[in-house]
Tab-separated table of N, CA and C and ligand atoms in Angstrom:
chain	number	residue	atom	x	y	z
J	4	UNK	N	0.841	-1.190	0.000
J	4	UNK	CA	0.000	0.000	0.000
J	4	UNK	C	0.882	1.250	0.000
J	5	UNK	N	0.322	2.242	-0.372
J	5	UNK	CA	1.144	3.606	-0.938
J	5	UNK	C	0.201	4.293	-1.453
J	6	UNK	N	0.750	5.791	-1.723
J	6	UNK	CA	-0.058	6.642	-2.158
J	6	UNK	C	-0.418	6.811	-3.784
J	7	UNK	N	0.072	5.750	-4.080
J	7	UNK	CA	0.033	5.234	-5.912
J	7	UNK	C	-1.343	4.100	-5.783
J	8	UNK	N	-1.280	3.273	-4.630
J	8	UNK	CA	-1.943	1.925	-4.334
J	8	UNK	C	-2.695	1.994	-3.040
J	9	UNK	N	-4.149	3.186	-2.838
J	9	UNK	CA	-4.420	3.364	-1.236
J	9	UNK	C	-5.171	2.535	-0.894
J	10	UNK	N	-5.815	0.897	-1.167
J	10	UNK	CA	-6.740	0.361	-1.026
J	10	UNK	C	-7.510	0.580	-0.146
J	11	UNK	N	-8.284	1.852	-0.857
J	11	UNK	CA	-9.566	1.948	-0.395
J	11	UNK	C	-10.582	0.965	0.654
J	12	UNK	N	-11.109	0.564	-0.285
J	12	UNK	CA	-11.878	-0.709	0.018
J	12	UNK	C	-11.072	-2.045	1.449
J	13	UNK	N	-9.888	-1.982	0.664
J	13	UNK	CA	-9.529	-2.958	2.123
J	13	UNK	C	-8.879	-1.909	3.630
J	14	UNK	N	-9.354	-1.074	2.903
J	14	UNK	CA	-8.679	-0.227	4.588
J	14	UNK	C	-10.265	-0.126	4.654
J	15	UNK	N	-10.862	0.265	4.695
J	15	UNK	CA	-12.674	0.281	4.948
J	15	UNK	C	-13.075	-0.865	5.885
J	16	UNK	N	-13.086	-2.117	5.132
J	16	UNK	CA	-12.810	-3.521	5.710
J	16	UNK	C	-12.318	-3.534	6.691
J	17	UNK	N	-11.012	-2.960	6.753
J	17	UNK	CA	-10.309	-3.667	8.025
J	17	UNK	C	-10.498	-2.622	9.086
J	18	UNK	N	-11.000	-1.518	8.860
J	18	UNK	CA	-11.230	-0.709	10.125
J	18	UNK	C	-12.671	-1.018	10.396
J	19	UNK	N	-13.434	-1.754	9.590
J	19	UNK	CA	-14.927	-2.142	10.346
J	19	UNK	C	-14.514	-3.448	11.074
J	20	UNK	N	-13.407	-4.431	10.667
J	20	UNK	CA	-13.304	-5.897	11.478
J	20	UNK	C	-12.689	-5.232	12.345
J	21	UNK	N	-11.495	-4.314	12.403
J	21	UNK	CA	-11.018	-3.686	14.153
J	21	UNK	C	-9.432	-4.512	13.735
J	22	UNK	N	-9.143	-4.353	12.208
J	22	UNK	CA	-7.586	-4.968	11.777
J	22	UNK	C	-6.887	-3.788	11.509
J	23	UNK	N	-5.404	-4.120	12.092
J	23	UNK	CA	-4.469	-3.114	11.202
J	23	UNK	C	-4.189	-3.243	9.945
J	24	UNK	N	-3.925	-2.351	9.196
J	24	UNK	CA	-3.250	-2.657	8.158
J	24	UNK	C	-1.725	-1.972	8.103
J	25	UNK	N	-0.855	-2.460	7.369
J	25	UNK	CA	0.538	-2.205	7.472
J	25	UNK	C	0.547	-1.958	5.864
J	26	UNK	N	1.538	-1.192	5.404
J	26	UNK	CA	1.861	-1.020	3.968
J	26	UNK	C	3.244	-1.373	3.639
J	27	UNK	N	3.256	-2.409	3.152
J	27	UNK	CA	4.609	-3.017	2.218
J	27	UNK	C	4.915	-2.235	1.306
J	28	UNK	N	5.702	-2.417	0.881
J	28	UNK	CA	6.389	-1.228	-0.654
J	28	UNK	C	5.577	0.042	-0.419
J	29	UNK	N	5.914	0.231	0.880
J	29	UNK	CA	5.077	2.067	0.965
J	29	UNK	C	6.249	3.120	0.283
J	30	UNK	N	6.914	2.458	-0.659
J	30	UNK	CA	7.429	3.402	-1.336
J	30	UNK	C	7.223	3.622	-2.732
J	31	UNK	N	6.464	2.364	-2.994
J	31	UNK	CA	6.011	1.643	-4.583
J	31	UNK	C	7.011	0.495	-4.831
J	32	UNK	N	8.301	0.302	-4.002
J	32	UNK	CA	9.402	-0.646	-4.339
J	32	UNK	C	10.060	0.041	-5.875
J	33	UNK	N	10.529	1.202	-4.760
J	33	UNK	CA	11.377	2.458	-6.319
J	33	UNK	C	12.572	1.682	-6.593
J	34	UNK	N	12.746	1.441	-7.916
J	34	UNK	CA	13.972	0.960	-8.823
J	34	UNK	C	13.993	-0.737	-8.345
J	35	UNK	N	13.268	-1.468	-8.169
J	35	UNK	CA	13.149	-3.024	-7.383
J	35	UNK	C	12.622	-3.348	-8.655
J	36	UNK	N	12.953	-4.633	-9.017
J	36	UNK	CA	12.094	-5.175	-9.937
J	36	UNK	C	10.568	-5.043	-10.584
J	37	UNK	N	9.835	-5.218	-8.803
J	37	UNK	CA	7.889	-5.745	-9.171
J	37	UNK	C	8.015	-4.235	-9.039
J	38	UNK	N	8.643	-3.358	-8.670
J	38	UNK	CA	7.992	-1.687	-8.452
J	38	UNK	C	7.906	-0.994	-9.549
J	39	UNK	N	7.894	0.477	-9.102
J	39	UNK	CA	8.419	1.827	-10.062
J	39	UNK	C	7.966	3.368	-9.517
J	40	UNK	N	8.290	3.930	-10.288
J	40	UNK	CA	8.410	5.451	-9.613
J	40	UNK	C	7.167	6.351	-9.480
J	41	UNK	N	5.877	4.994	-9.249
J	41	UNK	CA	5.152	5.496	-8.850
J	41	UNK	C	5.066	6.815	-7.651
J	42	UNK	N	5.467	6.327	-6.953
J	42	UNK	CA	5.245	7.015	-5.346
J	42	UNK	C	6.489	7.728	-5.352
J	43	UNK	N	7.661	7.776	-5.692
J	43	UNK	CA	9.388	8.392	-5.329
J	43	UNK	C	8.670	10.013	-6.740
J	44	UNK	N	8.319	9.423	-7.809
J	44	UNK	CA	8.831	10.151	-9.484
J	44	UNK	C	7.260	10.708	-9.343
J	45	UNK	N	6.285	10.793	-8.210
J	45	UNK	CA	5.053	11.194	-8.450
J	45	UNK	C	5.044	13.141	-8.276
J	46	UNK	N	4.483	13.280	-9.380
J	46	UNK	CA	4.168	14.760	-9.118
J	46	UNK	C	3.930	15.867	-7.810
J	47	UNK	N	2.871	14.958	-7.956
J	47	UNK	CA	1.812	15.246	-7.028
J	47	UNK	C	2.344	15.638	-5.422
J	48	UNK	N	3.195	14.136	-5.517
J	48	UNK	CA	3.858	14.425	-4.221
J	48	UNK	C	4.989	14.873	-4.221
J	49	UNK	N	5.716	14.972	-4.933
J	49	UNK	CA	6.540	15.921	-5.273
J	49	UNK	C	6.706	17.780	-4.823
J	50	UNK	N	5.174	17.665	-5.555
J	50	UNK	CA	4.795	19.519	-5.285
J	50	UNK	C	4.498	19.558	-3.414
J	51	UNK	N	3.797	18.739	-3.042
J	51	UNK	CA	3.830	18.778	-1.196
J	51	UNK	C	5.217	18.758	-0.626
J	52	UNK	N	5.792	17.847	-1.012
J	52	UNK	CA	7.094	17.811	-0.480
J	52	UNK	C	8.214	18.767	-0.443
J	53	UNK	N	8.086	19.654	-1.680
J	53	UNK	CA	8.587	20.779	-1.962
J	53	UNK	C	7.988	21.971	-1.137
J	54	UNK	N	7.082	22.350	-0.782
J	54	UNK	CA	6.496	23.127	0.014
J	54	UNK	C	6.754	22.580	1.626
J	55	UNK	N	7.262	21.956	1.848
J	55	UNK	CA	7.240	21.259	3.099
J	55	UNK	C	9.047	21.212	3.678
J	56	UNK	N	10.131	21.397	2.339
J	56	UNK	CA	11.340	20.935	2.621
J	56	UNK	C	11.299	19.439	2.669
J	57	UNK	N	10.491	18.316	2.365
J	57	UNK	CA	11.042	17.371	2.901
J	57	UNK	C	10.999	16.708	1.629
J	58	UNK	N	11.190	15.333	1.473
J	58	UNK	CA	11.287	14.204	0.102
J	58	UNK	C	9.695	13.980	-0.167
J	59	UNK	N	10.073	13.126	-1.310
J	59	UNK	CA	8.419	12.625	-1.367
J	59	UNK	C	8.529	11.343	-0.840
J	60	UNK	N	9.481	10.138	-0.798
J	60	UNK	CA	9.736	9.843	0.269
J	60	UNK	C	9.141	9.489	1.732
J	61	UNK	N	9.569	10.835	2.211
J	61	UNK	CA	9.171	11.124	3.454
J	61	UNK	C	7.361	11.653	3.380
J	62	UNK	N	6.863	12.583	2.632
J	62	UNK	CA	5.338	12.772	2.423
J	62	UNK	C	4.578	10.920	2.728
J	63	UNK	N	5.411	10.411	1.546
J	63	UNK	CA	4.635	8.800	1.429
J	63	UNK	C	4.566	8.428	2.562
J	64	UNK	N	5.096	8.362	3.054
J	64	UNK	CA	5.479	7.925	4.932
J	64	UNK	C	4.872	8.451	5.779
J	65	UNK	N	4.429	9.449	5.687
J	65	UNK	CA	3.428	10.378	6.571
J	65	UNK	C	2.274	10.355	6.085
J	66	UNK	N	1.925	9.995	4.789
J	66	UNK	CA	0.603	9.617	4.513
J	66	UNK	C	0.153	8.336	5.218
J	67	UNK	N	1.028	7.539	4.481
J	67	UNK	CA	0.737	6.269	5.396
J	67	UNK	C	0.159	6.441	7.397
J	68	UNK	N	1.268	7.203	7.863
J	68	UNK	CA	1.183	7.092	9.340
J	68	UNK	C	-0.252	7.956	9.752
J	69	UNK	N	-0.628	8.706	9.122
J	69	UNK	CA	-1.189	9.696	8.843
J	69	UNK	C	-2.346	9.215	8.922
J	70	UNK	N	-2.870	8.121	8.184
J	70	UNK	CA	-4.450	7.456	7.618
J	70	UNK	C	-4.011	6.059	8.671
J	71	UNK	N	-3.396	6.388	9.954
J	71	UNK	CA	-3.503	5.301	11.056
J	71	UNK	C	-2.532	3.830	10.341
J	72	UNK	N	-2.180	3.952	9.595
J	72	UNK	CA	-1.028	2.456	9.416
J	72	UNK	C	0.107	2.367	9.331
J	73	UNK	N	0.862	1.363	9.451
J	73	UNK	CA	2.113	1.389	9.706
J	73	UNK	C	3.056	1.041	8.178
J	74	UNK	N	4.089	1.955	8.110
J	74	UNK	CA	4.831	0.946	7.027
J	74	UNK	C	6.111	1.042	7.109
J	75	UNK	N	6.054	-0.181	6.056
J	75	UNK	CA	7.707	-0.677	5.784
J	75	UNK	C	8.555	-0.199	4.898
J	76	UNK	N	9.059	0.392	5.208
J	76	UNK	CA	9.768	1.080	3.376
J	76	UNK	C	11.120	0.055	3.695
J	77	UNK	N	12.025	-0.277	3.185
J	77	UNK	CA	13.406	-0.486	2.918
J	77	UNK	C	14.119	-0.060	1.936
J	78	UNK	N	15.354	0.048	2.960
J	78	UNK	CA	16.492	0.791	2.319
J	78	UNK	C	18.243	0.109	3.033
J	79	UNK	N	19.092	0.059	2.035
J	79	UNK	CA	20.489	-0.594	2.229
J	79	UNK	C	20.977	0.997	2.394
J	80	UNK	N	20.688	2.579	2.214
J	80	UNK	CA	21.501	3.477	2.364
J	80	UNK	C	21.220	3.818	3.642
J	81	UNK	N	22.336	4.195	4.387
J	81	UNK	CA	21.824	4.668	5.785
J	81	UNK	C	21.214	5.959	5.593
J	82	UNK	N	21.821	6.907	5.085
J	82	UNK	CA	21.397	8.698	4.489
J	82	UNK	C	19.402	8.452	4.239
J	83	UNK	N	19.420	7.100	3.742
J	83	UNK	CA	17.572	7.046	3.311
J	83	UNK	C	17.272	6.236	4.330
J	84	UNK	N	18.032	5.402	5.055
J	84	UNK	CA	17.343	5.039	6.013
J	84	UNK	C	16.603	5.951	7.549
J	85	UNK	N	17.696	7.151	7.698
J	85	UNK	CA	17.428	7.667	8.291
J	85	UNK	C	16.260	9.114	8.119
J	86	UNK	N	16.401	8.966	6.241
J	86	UNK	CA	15.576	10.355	5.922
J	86	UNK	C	14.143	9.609	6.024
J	87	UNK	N	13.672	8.414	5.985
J	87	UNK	CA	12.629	7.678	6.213
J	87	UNK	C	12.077	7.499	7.886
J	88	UNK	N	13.009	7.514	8.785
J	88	UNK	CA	12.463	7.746	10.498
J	88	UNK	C	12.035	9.328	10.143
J	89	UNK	N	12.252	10.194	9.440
J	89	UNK	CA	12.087	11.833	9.623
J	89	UNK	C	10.956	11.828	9.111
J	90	UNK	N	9.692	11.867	9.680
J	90	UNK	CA	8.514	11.879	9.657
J	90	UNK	C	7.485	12.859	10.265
J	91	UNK	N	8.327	12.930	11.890
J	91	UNK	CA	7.048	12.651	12.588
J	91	UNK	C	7.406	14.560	12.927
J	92	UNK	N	8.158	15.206	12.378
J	92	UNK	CA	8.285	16.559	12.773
J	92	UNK	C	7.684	17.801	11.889
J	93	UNK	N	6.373	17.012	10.766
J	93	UNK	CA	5.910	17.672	9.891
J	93	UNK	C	4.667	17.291	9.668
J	94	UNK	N	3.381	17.823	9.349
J	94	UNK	CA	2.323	16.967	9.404
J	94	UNK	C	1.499	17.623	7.676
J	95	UNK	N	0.873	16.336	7.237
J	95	UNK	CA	0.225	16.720	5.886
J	95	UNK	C	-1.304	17.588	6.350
J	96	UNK	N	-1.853	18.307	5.288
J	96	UNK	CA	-3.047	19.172	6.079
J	96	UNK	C	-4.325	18.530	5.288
J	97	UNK	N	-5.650	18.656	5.667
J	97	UNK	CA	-6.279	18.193	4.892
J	97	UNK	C	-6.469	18.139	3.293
J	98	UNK	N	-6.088	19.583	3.184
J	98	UNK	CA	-5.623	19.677	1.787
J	98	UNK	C	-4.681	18.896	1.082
J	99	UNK	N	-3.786	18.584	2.013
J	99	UNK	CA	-2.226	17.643	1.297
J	99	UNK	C	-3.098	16.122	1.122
J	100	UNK	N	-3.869	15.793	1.939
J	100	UNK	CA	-4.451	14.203	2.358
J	100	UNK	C	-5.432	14.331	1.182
J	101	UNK	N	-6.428	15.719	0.915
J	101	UNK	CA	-7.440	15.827	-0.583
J	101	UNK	C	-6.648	15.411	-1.325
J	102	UNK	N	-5.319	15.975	-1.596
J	102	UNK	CA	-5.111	15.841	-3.248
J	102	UNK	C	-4.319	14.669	-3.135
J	103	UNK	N	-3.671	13.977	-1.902
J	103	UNK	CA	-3.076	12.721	-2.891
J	103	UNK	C	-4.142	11.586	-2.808
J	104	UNK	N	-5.342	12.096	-2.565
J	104	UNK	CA	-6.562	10.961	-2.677
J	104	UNK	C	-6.661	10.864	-4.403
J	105	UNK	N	-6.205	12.142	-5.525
J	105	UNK	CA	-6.836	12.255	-5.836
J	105	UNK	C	-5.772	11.462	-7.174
J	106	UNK	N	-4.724	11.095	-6.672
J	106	UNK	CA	-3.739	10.195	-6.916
J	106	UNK	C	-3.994	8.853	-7.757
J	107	UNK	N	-4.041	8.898	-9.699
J	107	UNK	CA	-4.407	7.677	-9.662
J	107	UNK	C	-3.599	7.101	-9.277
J	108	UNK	N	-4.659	6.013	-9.334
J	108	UNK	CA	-4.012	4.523	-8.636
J	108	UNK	C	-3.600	3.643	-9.761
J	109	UNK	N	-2.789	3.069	-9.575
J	109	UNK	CA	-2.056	2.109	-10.193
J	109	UNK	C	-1.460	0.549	-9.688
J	110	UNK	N	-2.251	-0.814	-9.468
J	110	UNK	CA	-1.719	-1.536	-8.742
J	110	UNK	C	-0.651	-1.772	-9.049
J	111	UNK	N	0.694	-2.702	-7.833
J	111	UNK	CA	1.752	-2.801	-7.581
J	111	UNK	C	2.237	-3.957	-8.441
J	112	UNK	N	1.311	-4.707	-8.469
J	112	UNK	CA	1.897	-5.526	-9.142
J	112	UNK	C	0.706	-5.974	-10.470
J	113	UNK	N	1.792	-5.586	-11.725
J	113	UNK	CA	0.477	-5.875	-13.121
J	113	UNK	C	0.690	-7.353	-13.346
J	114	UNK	N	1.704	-7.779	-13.281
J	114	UNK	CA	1.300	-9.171	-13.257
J	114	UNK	C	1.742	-9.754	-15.132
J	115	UNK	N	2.948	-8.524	-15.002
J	115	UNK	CA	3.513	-8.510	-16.688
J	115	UNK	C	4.796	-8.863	-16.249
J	116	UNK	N	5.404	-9.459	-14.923
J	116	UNK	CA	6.860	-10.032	-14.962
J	116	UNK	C	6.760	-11.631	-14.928
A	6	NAP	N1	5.915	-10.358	2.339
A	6	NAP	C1	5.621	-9.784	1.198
A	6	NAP	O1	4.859	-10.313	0.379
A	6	NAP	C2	6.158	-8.451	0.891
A	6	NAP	C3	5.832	-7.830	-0.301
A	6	NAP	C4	6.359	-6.592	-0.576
A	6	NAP	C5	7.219	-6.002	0.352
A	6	NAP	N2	7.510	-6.622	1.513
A	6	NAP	C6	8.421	-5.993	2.493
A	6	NAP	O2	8.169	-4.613	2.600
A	6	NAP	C7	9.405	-3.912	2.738
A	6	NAP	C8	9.580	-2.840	1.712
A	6	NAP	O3	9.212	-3.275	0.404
A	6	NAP	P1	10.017	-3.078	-0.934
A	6	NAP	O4	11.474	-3.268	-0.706
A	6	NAP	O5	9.296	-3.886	-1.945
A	6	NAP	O6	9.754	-1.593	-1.378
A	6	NAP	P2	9.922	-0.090	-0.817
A	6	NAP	O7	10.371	-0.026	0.587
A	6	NAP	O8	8.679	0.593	-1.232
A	6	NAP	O9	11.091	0.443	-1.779
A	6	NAP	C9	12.422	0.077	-1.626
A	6	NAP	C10	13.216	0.886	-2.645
A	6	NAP	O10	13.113	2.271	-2.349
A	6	NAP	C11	14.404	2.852	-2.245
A	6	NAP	N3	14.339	3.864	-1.190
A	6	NAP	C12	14.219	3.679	0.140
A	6	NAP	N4	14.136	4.852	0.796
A	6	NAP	C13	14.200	5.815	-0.160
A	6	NAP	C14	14.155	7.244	-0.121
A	6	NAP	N5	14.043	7.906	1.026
A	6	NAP	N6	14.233	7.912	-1.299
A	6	NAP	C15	14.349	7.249	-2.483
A	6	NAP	N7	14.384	5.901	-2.579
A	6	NAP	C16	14.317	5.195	-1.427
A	6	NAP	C17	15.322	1.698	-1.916
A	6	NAP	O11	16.599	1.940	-2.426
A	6	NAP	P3	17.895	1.996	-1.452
A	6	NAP	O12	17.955	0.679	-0.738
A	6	NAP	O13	19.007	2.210	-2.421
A	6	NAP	O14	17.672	3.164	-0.533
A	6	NAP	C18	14.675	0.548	-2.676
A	6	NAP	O15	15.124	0.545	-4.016
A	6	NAP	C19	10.519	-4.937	2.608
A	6	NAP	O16	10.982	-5.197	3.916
A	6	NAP	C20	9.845	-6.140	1.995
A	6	NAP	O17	10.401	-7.366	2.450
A	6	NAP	C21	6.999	-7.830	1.785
């Protein structure tokens, strides 16, 4: 899950059963095989992030934490490992949360590898 991939519908679900949900490739899995630059190369978040000083990246990450779930991003660089804990000292506004709703979606995996 990511701001490319917000499943709607199963976050709906799982906050009526009383489940967490966690987001895997809450980054889109940028430059990884099954991924792409959905969520890192996105506009959208791009332009927030720029108004904010921070990455898009880091926006994705605060969306996530943001709409109550947890995620996993990974990273082998420490410089991104640590720009990924830098979250919690900036907050998206309703406006930032409107427009990356408004984010198509694109699932993660097309199922063309
Ligand atoms: N069990 C499952 O079915 C399943 C499925 C999918 C994912 N997962 C788990 O979810 C976790 C993350 O998934 P993922 O690796 O697919 O994708 P991801 O975390 O969305 O993306 C990882 C990619 O993003 C890059 N990256 C990390 N931080 C960045 C930043 N701040 N700016 C720009 N690029 C950044 C990484 O490169 P660098 O390393 O070079 O920074 C790496 O290429 C993993 O632990 C994975 O095991 C599990």
């Amino acid at each position: 899950m990511n701001p490319s991939w917000q499943q709607g519908k199963l976050r709906e679900l799982s906050k009526e059963k009383g489940i967490h949900v966690s987001a895997w490739s809450a980054l889109g899995a940028y430059k990884v095989t099954w991924g792409s630059g959905a969520v890192v190369e996105n506009q959208i978040l791009q332009d927030i992030a720029a108004g904010k000083g921070k990455t898009t990246a880091q926006v994705a990450l605060r969306w996530v934490y943001q709409i109550g779930s947890s995620a996993m991003a990974k990273s082998f660089n420490k410089e991104r490992m640590t720009q990924n804990l830098e979250i919690f000292d900036f907050e998206l506004s309703e406006d930032d949360l409107d427009t990356i709703k408004q984010i198509p979606q694109r699932r993660q995996y097309l199922g063309d590898m």
